[in-house]
Short mmCIF file of N, CA and C in Angstrom, two decimals:
data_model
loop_
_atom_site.label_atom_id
_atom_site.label_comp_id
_atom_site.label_asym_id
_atom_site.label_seq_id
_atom_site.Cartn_x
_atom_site.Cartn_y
_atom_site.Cartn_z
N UNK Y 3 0.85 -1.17 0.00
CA UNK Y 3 0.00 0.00 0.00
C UNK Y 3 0.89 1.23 0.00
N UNK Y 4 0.50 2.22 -0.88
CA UNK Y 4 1.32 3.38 -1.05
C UNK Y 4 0.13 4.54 -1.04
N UNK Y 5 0.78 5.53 -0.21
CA UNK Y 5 -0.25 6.63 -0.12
C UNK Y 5 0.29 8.04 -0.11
N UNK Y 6 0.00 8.94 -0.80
CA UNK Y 6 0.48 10.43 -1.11
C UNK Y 6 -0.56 11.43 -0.37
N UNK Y 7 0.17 12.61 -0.13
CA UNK Y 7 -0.39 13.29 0.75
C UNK Y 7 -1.03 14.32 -0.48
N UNK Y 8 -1.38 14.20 -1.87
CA UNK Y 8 -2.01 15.19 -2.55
C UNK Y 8 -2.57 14.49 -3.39
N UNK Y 9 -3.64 14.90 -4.06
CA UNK Y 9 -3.65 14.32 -5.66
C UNK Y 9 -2.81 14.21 -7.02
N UNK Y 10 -2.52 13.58 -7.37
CA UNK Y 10 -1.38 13.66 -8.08
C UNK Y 10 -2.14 13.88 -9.71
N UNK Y 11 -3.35 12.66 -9.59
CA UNK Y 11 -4.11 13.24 -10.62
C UNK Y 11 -4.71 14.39 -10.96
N UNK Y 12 -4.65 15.55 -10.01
CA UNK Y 12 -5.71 16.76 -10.30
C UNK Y 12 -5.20 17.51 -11.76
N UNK Y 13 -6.15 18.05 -11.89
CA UNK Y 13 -6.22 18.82 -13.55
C UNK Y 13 -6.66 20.32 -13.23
N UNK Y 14 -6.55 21.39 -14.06
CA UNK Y 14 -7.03 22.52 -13.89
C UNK Y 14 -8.37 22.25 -13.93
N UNK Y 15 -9.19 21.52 -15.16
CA UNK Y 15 -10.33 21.23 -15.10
C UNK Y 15 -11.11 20.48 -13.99
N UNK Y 16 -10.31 19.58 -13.33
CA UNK Y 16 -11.16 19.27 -12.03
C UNK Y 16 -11.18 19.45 -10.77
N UNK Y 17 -9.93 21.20 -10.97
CA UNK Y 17 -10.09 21.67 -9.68
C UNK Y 17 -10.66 22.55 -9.66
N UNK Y 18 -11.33 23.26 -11.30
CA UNK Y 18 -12.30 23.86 -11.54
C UNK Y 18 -13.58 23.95 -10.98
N UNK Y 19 -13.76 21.97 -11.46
CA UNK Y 19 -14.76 21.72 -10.93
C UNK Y 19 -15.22 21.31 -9.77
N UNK Y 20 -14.17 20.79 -8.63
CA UNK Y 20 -14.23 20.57 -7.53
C UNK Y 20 -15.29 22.08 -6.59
N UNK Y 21 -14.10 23.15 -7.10
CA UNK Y 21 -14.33 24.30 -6.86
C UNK Y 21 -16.07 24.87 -6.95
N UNK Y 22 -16.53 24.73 -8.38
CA UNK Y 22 -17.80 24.56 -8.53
C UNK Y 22 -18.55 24.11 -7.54
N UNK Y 23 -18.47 22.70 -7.54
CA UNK Y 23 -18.99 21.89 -7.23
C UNK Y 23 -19.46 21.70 -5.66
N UNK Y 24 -18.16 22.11 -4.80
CA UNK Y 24 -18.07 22.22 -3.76
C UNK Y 24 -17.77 22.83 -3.11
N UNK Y 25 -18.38 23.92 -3.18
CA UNK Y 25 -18.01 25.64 -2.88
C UNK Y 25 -19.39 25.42 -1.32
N UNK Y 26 -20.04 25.21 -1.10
CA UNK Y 26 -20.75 24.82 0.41
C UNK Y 26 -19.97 24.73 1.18
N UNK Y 27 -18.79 23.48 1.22
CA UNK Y 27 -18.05 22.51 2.18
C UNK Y 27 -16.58 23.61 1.93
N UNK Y 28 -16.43 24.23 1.47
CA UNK Y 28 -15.21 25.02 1.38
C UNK Y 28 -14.83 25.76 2.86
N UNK Y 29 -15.44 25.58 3.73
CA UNK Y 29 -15.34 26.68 4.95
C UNK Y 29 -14.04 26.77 5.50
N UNK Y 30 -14.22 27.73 6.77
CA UNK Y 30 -12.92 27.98 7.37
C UNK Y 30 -12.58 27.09 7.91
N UNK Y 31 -10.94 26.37 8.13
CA UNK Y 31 -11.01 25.11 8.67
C UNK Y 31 -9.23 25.06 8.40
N UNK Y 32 -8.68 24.28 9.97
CA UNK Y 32 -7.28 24.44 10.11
C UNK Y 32 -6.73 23.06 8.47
N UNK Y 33 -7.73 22.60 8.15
CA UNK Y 33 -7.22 21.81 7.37
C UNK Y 33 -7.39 21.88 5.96
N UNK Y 34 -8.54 23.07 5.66
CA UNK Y 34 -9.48 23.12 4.51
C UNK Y 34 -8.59 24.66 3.94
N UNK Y 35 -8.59 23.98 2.69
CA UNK Y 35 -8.08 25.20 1.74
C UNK Y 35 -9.05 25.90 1.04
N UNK Y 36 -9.03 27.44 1.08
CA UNK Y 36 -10.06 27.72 0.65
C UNK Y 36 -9.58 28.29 -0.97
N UNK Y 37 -10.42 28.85 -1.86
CA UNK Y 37 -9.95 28.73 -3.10
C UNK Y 37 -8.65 29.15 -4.00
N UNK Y 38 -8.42 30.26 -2.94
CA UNK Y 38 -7.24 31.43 -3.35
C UNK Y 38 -6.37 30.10 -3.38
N UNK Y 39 -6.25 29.57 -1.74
CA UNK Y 39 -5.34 28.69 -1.38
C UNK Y 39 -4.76 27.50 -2.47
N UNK Y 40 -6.07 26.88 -2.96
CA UNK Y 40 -6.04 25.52 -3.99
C UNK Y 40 -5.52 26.13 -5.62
N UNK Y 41 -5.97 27.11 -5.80
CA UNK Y 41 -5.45 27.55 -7.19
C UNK Y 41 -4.21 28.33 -7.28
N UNK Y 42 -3.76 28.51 -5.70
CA UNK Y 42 -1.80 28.97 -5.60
C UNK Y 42 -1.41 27.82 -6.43
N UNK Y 43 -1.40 27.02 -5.56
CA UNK Y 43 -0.47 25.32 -6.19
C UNK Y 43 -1.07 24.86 -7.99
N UNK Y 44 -1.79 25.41 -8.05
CA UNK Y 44 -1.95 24.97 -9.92
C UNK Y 44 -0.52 25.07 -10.77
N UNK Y 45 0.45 25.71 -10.51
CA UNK Y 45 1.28 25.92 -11.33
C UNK Y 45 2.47 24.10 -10.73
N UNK Y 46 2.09 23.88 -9.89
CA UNK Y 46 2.31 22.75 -9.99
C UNK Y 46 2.06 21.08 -10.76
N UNK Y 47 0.45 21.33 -11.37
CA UNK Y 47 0.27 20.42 -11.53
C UNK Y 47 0.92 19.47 -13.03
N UNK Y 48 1.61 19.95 -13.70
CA UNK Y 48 2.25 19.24 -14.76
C UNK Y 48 3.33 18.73 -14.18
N UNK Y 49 4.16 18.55 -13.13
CA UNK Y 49 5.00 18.02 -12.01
C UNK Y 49 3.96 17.28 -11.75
N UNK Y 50 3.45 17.13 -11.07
CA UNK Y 50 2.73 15.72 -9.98
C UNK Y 50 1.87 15.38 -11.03
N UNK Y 51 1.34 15.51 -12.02
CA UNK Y 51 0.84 14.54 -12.85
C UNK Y 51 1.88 13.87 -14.07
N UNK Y 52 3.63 14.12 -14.27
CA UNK Y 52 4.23 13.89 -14.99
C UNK Y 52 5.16 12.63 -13.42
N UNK Y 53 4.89 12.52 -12.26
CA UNK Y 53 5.49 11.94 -11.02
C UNK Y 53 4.29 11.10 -11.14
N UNK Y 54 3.00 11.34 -11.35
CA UNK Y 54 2.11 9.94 -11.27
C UNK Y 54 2.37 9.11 -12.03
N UNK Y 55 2.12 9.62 -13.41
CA UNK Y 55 2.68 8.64 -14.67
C UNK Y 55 3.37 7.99 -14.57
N UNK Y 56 5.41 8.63 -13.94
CA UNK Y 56 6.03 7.85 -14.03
C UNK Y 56 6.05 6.65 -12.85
N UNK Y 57 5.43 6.92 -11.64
CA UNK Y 57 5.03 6.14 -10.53
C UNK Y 57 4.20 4.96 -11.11
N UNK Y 58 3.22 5.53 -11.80
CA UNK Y 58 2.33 4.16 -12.36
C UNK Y 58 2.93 3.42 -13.43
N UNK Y 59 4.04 4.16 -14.15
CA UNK Y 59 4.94 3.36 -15.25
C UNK Y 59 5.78 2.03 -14.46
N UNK Y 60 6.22 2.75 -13.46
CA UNK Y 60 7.41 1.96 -12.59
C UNK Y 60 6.58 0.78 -12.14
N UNK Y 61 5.65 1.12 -11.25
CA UNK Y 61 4.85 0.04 -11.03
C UNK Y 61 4.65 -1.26 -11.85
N UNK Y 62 4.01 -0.66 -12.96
CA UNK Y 62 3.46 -1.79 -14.26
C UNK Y 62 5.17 -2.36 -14.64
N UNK Y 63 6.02 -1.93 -14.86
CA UNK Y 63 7.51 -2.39 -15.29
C UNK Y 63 7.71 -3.41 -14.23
N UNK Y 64 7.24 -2.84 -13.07
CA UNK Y 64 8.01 -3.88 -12.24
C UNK Y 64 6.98 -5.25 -11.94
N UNK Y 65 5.85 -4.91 -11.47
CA UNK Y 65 5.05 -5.86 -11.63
C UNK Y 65 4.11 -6.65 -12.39
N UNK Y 66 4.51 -5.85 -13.31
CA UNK Y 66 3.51 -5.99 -14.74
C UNK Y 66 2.51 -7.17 -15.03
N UNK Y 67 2.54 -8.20 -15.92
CA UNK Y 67 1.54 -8.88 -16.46
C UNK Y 67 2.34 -10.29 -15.21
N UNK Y 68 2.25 -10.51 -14.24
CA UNK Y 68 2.23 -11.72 -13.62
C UNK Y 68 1.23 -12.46 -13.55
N UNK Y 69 1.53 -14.10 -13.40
CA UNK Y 69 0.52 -14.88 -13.31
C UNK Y 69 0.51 -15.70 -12.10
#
C-alpha cells in the first residue's frame, strides 16, 4: 500500500470543478483550503501529474503482467 499526501491526478479542469462543485463545504477550517489557497499550487500540476505517470509506469515495469 502506497499513499500520497495530494492528488497527483488533479487537472485545472477538475479543480475547476471541484471548486464549482463544492463551494458549500469550502469553509474555514485548520485543514481546509479555501480557493485562493487551492489555485496557488496549480502551477504545480504538470510536475505531480508527470510523477504519477512515471510512478504508475514503474509500477506496471516492475510488476507488470504476472501470473
Amino acid at each position: 500500500v502506497i499513499g500520497f499526501q495530494f492528488h497527483m491526478e488533479s487537472t485545472e479542469e477538475s479543480i475547476f470543478s471541484l471548486i464549482d462543485h463544492c463551494a458549500a463545504e469550502m469553509v474555514d477550517g485548520i485543514y481546509i483550503q479555501n480557493e485562493k489557497q487551492i489555485c496557488s499550487g496549480m502551477n504545480f500540476l504538470k510536475t505531480a501529474n508527470r510523477l504519477m505517470e512515471d510512478f504508475l509506469d514503474r509500477m506496471e515495469a516492475y510488476y507488470g503482467e504476472q501470473e
